[in-house]
Coordinates of C-alpha atoms and ligand atoms in Angstrom, one line a residue:
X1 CA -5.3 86.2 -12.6
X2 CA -1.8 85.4 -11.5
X3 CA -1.5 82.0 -9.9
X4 CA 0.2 81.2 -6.2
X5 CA 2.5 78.7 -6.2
X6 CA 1.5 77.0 -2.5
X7 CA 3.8 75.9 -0.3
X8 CA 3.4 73.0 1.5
X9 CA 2.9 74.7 4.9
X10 CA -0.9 75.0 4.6
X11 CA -3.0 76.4 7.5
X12 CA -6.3 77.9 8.1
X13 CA -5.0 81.5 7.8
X14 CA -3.9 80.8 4.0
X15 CA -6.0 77.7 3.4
X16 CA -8.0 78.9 -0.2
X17 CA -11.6 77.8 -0.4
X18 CA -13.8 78.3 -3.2
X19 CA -17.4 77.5 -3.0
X20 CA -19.2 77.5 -7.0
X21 CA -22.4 76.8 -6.5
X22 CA -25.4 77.9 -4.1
X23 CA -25.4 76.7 -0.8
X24 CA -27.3 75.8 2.5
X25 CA -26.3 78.8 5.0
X26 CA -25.6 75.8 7.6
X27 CA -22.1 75.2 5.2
X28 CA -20.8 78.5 5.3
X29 CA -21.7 79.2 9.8
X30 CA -19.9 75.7 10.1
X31 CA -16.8 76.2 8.0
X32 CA -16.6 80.3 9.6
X33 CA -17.2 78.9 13.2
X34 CA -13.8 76.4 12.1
X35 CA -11.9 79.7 11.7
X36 CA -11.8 78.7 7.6
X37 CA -12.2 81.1 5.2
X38 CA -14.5 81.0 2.2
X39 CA -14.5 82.6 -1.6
X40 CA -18.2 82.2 -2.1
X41 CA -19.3 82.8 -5.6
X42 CA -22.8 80.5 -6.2
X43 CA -22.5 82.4 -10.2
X44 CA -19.3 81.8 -11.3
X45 CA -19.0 80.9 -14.8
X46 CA -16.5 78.8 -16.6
X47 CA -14.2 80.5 -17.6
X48 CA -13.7 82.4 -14.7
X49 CA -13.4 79.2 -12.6
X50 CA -10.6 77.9 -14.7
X51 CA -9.0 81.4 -14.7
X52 CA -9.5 81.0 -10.8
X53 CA -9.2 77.3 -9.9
X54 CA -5.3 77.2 -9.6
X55 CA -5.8 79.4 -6.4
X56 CA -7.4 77.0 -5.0
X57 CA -6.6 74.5 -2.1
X58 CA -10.7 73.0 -2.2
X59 CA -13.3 73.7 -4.0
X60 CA -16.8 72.9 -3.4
X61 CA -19.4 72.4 -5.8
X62 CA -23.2 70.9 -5.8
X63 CA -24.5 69.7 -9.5
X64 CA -24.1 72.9 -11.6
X65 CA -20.2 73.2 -11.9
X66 CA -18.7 70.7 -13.5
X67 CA -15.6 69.7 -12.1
X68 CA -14.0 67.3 -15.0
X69 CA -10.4 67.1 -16.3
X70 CA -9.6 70.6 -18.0
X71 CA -10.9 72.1 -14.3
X72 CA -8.7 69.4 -12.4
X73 CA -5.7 70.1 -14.4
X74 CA -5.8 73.5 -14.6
X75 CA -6.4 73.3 -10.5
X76 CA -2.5 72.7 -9.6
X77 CA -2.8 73.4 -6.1
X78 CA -6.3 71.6 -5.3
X79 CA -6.0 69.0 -2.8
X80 CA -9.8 68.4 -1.5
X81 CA -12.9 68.3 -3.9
X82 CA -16.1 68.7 -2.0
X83 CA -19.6 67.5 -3.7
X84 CA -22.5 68.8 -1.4
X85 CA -24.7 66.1 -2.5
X86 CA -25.4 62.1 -2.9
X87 CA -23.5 61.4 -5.9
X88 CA -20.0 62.6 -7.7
X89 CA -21.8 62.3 -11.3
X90 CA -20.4 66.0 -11.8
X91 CA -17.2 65.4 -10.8
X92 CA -13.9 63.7 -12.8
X93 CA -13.4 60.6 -9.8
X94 CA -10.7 58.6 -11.6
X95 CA -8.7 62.2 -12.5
X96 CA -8.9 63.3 -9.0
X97 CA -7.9 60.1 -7.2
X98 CA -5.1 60.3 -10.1
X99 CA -3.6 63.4 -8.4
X100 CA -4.2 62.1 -5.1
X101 CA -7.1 65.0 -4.9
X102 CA -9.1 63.8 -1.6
X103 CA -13.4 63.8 -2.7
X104 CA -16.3 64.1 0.0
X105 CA -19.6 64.4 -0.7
X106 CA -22.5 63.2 1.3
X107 CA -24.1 59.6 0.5
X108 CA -27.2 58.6 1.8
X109 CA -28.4 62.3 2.8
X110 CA -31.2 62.5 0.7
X111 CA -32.7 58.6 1.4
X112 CA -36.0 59.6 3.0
X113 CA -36.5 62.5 0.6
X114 CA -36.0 60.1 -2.5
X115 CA -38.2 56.9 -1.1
X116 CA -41.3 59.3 -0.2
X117 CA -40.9 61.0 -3.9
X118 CA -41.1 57.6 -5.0
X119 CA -43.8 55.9 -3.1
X120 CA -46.1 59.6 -4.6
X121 CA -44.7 59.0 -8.0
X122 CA -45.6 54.7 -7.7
X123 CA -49.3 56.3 -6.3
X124 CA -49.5 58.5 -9.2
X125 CA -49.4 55.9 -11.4
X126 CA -51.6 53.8 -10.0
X127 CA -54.6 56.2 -9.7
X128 CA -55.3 58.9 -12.0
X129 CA -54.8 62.0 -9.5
X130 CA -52.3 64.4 -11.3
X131 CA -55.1 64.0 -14.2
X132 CA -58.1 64.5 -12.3
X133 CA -56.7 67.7 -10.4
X134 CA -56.0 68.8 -13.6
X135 CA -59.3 67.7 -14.8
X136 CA -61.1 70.1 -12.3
X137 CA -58.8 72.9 -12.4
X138 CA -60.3 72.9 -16.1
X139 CA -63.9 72.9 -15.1
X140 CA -64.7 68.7 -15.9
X141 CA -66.1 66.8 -12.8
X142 CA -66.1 63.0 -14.0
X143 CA -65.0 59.9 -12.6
X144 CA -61.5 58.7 -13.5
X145 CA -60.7 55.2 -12.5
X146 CA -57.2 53.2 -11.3
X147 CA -55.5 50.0 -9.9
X148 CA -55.4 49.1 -6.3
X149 CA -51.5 48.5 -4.8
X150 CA -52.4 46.0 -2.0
X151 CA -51.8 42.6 -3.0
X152 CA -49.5 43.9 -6.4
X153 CA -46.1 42.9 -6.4
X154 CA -43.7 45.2 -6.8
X155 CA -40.3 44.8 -8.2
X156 CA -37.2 46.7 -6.5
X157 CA -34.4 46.7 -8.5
X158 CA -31.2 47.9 -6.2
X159 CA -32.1 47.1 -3.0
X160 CA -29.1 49.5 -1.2
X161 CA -30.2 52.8 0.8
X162 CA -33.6 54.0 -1.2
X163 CA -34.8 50.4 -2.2
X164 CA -34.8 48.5 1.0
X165 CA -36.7 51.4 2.3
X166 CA -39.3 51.7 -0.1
X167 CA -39.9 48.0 0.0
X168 CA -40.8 48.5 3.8
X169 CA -43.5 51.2 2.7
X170 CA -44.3 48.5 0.2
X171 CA -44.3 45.8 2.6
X172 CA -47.0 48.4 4.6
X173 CA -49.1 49.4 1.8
X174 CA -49.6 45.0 1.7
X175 CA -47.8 44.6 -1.3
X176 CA -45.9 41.3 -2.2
X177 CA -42.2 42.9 -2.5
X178 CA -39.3 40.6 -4.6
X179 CA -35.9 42.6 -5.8
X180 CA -33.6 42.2 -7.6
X181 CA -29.6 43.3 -7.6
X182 CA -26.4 42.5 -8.4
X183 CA -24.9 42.1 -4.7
X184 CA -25.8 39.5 -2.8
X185 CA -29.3 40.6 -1.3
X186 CA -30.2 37.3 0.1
X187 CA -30.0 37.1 3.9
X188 CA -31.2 41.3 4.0
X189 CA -33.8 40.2 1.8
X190 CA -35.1 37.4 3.8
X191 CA -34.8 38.9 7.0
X192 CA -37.4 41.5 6.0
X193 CA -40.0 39.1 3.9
X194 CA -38.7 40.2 0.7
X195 CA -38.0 37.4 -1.9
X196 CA -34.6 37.9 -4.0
X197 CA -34.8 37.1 -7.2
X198 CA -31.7 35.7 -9.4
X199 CA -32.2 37.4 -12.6
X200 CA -33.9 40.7 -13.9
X201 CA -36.0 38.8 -16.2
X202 CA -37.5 36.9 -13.4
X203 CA -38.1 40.5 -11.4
X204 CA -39.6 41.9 -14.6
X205 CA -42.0 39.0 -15.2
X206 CA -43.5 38.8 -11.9
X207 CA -44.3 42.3 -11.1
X208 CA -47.4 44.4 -11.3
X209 CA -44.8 47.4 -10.5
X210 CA -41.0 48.0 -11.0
X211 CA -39.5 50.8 -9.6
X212 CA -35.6 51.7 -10.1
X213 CA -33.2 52.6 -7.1
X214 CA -29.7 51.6 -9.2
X215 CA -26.2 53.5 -8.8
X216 CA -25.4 52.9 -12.4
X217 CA -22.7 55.4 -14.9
X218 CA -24.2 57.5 -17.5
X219 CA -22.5 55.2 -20.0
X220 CA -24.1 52.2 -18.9
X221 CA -26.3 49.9 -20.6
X222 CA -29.8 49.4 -19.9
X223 CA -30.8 47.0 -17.3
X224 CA -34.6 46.9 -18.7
X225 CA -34.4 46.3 -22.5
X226 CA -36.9 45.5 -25.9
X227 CA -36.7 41.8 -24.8
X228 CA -38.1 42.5 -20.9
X229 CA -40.6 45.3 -22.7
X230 CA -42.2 42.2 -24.4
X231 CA -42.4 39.8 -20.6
X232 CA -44.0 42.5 -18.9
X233 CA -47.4 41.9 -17.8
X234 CA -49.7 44.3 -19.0
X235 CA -50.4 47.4 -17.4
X236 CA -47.0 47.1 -15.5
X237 CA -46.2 50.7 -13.8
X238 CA -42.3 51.7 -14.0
X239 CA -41.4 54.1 -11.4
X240 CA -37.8 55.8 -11.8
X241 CA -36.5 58.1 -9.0
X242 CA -32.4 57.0 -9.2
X243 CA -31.3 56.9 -13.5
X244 CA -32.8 57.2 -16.5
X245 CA -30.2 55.0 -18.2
X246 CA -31.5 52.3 -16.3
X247 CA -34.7 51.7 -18.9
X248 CA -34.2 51.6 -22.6
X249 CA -36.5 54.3 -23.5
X250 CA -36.6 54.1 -27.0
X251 CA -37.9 50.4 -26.6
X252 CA -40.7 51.3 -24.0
X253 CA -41.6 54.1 -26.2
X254 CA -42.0 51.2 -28.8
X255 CA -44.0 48.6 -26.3
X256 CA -46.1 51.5 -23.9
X257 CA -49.3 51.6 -25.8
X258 CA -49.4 47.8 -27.0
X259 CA -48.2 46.6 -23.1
X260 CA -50.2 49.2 -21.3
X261 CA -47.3 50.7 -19.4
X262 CA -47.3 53.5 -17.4
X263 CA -43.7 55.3 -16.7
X264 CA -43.8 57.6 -13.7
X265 CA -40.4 59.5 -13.2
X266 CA -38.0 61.9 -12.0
X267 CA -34.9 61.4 -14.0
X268 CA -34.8 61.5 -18.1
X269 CA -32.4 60.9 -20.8
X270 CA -31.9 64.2 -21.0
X271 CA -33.2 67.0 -18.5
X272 CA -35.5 68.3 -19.8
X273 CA -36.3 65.8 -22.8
X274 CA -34.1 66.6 -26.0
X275 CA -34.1 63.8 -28.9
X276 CA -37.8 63.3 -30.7
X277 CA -38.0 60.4 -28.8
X278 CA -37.5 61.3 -25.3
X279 CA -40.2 64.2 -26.5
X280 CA -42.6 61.8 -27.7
X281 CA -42.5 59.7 -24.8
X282 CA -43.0 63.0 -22.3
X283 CA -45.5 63.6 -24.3
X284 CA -47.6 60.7 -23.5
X285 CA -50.8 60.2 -21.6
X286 CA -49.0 57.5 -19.6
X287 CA -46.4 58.7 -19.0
X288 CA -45.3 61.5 -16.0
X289 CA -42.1 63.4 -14.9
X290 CA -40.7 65.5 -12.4
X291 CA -38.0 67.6 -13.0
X292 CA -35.7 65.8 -10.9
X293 CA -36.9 66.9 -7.2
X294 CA -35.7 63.5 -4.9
X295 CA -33.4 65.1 -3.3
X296 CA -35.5 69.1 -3.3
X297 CA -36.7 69.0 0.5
X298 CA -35.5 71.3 3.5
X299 CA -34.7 69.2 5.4
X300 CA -32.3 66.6 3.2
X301 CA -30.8 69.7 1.4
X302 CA -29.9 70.6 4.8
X303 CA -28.8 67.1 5.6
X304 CA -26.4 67.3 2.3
X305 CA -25.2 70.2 3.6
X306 CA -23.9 69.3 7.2
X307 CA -23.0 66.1 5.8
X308 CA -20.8 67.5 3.0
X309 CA -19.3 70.1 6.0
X310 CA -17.9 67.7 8.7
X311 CA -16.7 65.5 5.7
X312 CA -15.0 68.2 4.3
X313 CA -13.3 69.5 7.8
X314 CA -12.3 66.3 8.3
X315 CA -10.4 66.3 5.0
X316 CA -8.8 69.8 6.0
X317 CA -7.2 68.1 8.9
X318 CA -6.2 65.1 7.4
X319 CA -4.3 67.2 4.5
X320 CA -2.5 68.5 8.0
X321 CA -4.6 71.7 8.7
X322 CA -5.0 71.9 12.1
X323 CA -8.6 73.8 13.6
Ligands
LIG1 P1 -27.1 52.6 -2.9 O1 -25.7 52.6 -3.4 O2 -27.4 52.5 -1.5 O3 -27.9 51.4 -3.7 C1 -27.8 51.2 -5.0 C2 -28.0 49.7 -5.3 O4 -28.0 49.5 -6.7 C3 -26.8 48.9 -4.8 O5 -27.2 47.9 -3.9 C4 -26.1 48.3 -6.0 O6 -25.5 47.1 -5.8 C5 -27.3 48.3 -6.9 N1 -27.0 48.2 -8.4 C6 -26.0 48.8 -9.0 N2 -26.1 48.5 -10.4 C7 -27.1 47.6 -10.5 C8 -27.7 46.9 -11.6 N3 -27.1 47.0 -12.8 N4 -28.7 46.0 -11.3 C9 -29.2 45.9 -10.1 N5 -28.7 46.5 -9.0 C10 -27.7 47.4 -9.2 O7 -27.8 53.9 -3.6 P2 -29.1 54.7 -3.0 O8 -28.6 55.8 -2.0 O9 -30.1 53.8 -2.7 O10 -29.5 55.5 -4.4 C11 -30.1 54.9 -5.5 C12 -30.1 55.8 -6.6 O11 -31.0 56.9 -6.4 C13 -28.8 56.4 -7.1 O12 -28.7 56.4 -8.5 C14 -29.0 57.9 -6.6 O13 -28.2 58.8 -7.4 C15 -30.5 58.1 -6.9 N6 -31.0 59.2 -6.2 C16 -31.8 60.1 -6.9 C17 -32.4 61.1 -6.3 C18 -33.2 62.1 -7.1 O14 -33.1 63.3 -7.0 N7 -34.1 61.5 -7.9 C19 -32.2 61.4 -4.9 C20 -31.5 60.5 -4.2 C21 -30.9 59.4 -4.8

């Protein structure tokens, strides 16, 4: 396809906008309703979108395209990268801001979605229900037996958006709530009747459960290692709805049986488990995943959706497109 060199006189009437992946309805009425065009093509593969990409004033994209360098290069005439969704995991930040490429996307949309996921996955692994619905299904009837929460501690580690809210369900379901992160939490903390703790080992020691609301790179290390594996107190339920990065999982593989633990989780290593390890550990009786469904509800993909739309209009004016 023959590329456009644009002029700097954009406007809505030429403005090009590509949208690459599926999207709420609510995106495309609000963007129409603007006067702005749309190129919607939820399938397009690769290498058509790098064929197609120097067109392109803005693209928008939820977590199936992958917008890195070769697609930011080869996208001369993009201006405005639009994520519809909580994170830019997908997309190449530092190449973007490089070329002075504007990013929106739409943080926080999908907070009450991602704390109620969590408090059924923390609920899960304190009572034995995904195995006794199963259990029926199957034709047993026989009692299966679990922990109480009230009066457990539970650990928070990141208490931003998703972990100070879940410490208030916490907080309701009478548990003792301490968290730990690496902003100072303090005053929030003790506001609410949540004790802050200094280090991770404290947090890990202390808690009956620790659940995991981090904003941490793929290429991080883990926060939870071997060493914190072997503090733990036994029968200590890890609940994981932000990344699965954040626990060395070759290490709990190594301590789950001889510390009781019980992982309860919606993100992995790899989605869906890939290395022997990951498969052993999906494997196990303790152990339960969800195939990443936080942020899968009506109403926060709709949320992401108008979120991600008046972001995005507002970056079409501010490149000097007037609607
Ligand atoms: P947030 O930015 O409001 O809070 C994250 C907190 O983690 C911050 O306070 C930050 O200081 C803290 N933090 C970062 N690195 C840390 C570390 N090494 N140790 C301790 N604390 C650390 O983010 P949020 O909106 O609450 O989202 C939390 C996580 O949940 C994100 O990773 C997000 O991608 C994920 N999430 C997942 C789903 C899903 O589908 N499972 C849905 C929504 C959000």
């Amino acid at each position: 396809m023959e590329t456009i060199e644009r002029s700097n006189s954009i406007n809505k009437e030429n403005l090009k906008l590509l949208i690459t992946d599926p999207m709420d309805n609510v995106m495309l009425q609000m963007l129409q309703e603007r006067g702005i065009k749309v190129d919607y093509k939820p399938e397009i593969d690769r290498n058509s979108l790098l064929n197609e990409i120097p067109n392109y004033d803005v693209v928008v994209v939820r977590s199936r395209t992958k917008v890195d360098k070769e697609i930011i290069e080869r996208g001369k005439n993009l201006k405005i990268i639009a994520r519809a969704g909580i994170g830019l995991d997908n997309i190449d930040v530092d190449e973007a801001e490089k070329r002075g490429i504007k990013i929106v996307y739409a943080p926080g949309a999908s907070t009450d979605s991602a704390v109620e996921l969590t408090i059924g996955l923390m609920i899960l692994g304190a009572r034995p229900i995904f195995q006794g619905i199963s259990m029926v299904k199957s034709g047993s009837f026989k009692k299966l037996s679990g922990v109480e929460l009230a009066g457990k501690t539970i650990g928070i580690v990141g208490f931003g958006r998703i972990g100070t809210k879940v410490a208030r369900v916490c907080q309701a379901l009478d548990m003792k709530v301490i968290a730990y992160d690496v902003v100072d939490i303090k005053e929030r903390a003790h506001k609410m009747g949540v004790i802050p703790v200094n280090t991770i080992d404290e947090l890990v020691t202390e808690s009956n459960v620790i659940s995991f609301h981090v904003t941490v790179g793929n290429d991080a290390k883990p926060i939870v290692t071997e060493e914190h594996f072997k503090q733990m107190k036994e029968g200590t339920i890890l609940v994981n709805t932000s990344r699965a990065i954040a626990i060395d999982g070759k290490a709990l593989l190594k301590y789950i049986d001889e510390r009781k633990l019980t992982l309860v989780t919606d993100v992995f290593w790899h989605e869906p488990p890939k290395e022997d390890w990951e498969i052993q550990l999906a494997r196990h009786d303790r152990v339960l995943i969800t195939p990443h469904i936080g942020a899968q509800t009506k109403e926060a993909q709709y949320r992401v959706a108008v979120m991600t739309t008046k972001n995005l209009i507002q970056a079409i004016q501010e490149i000097g497109v007037s609607l």
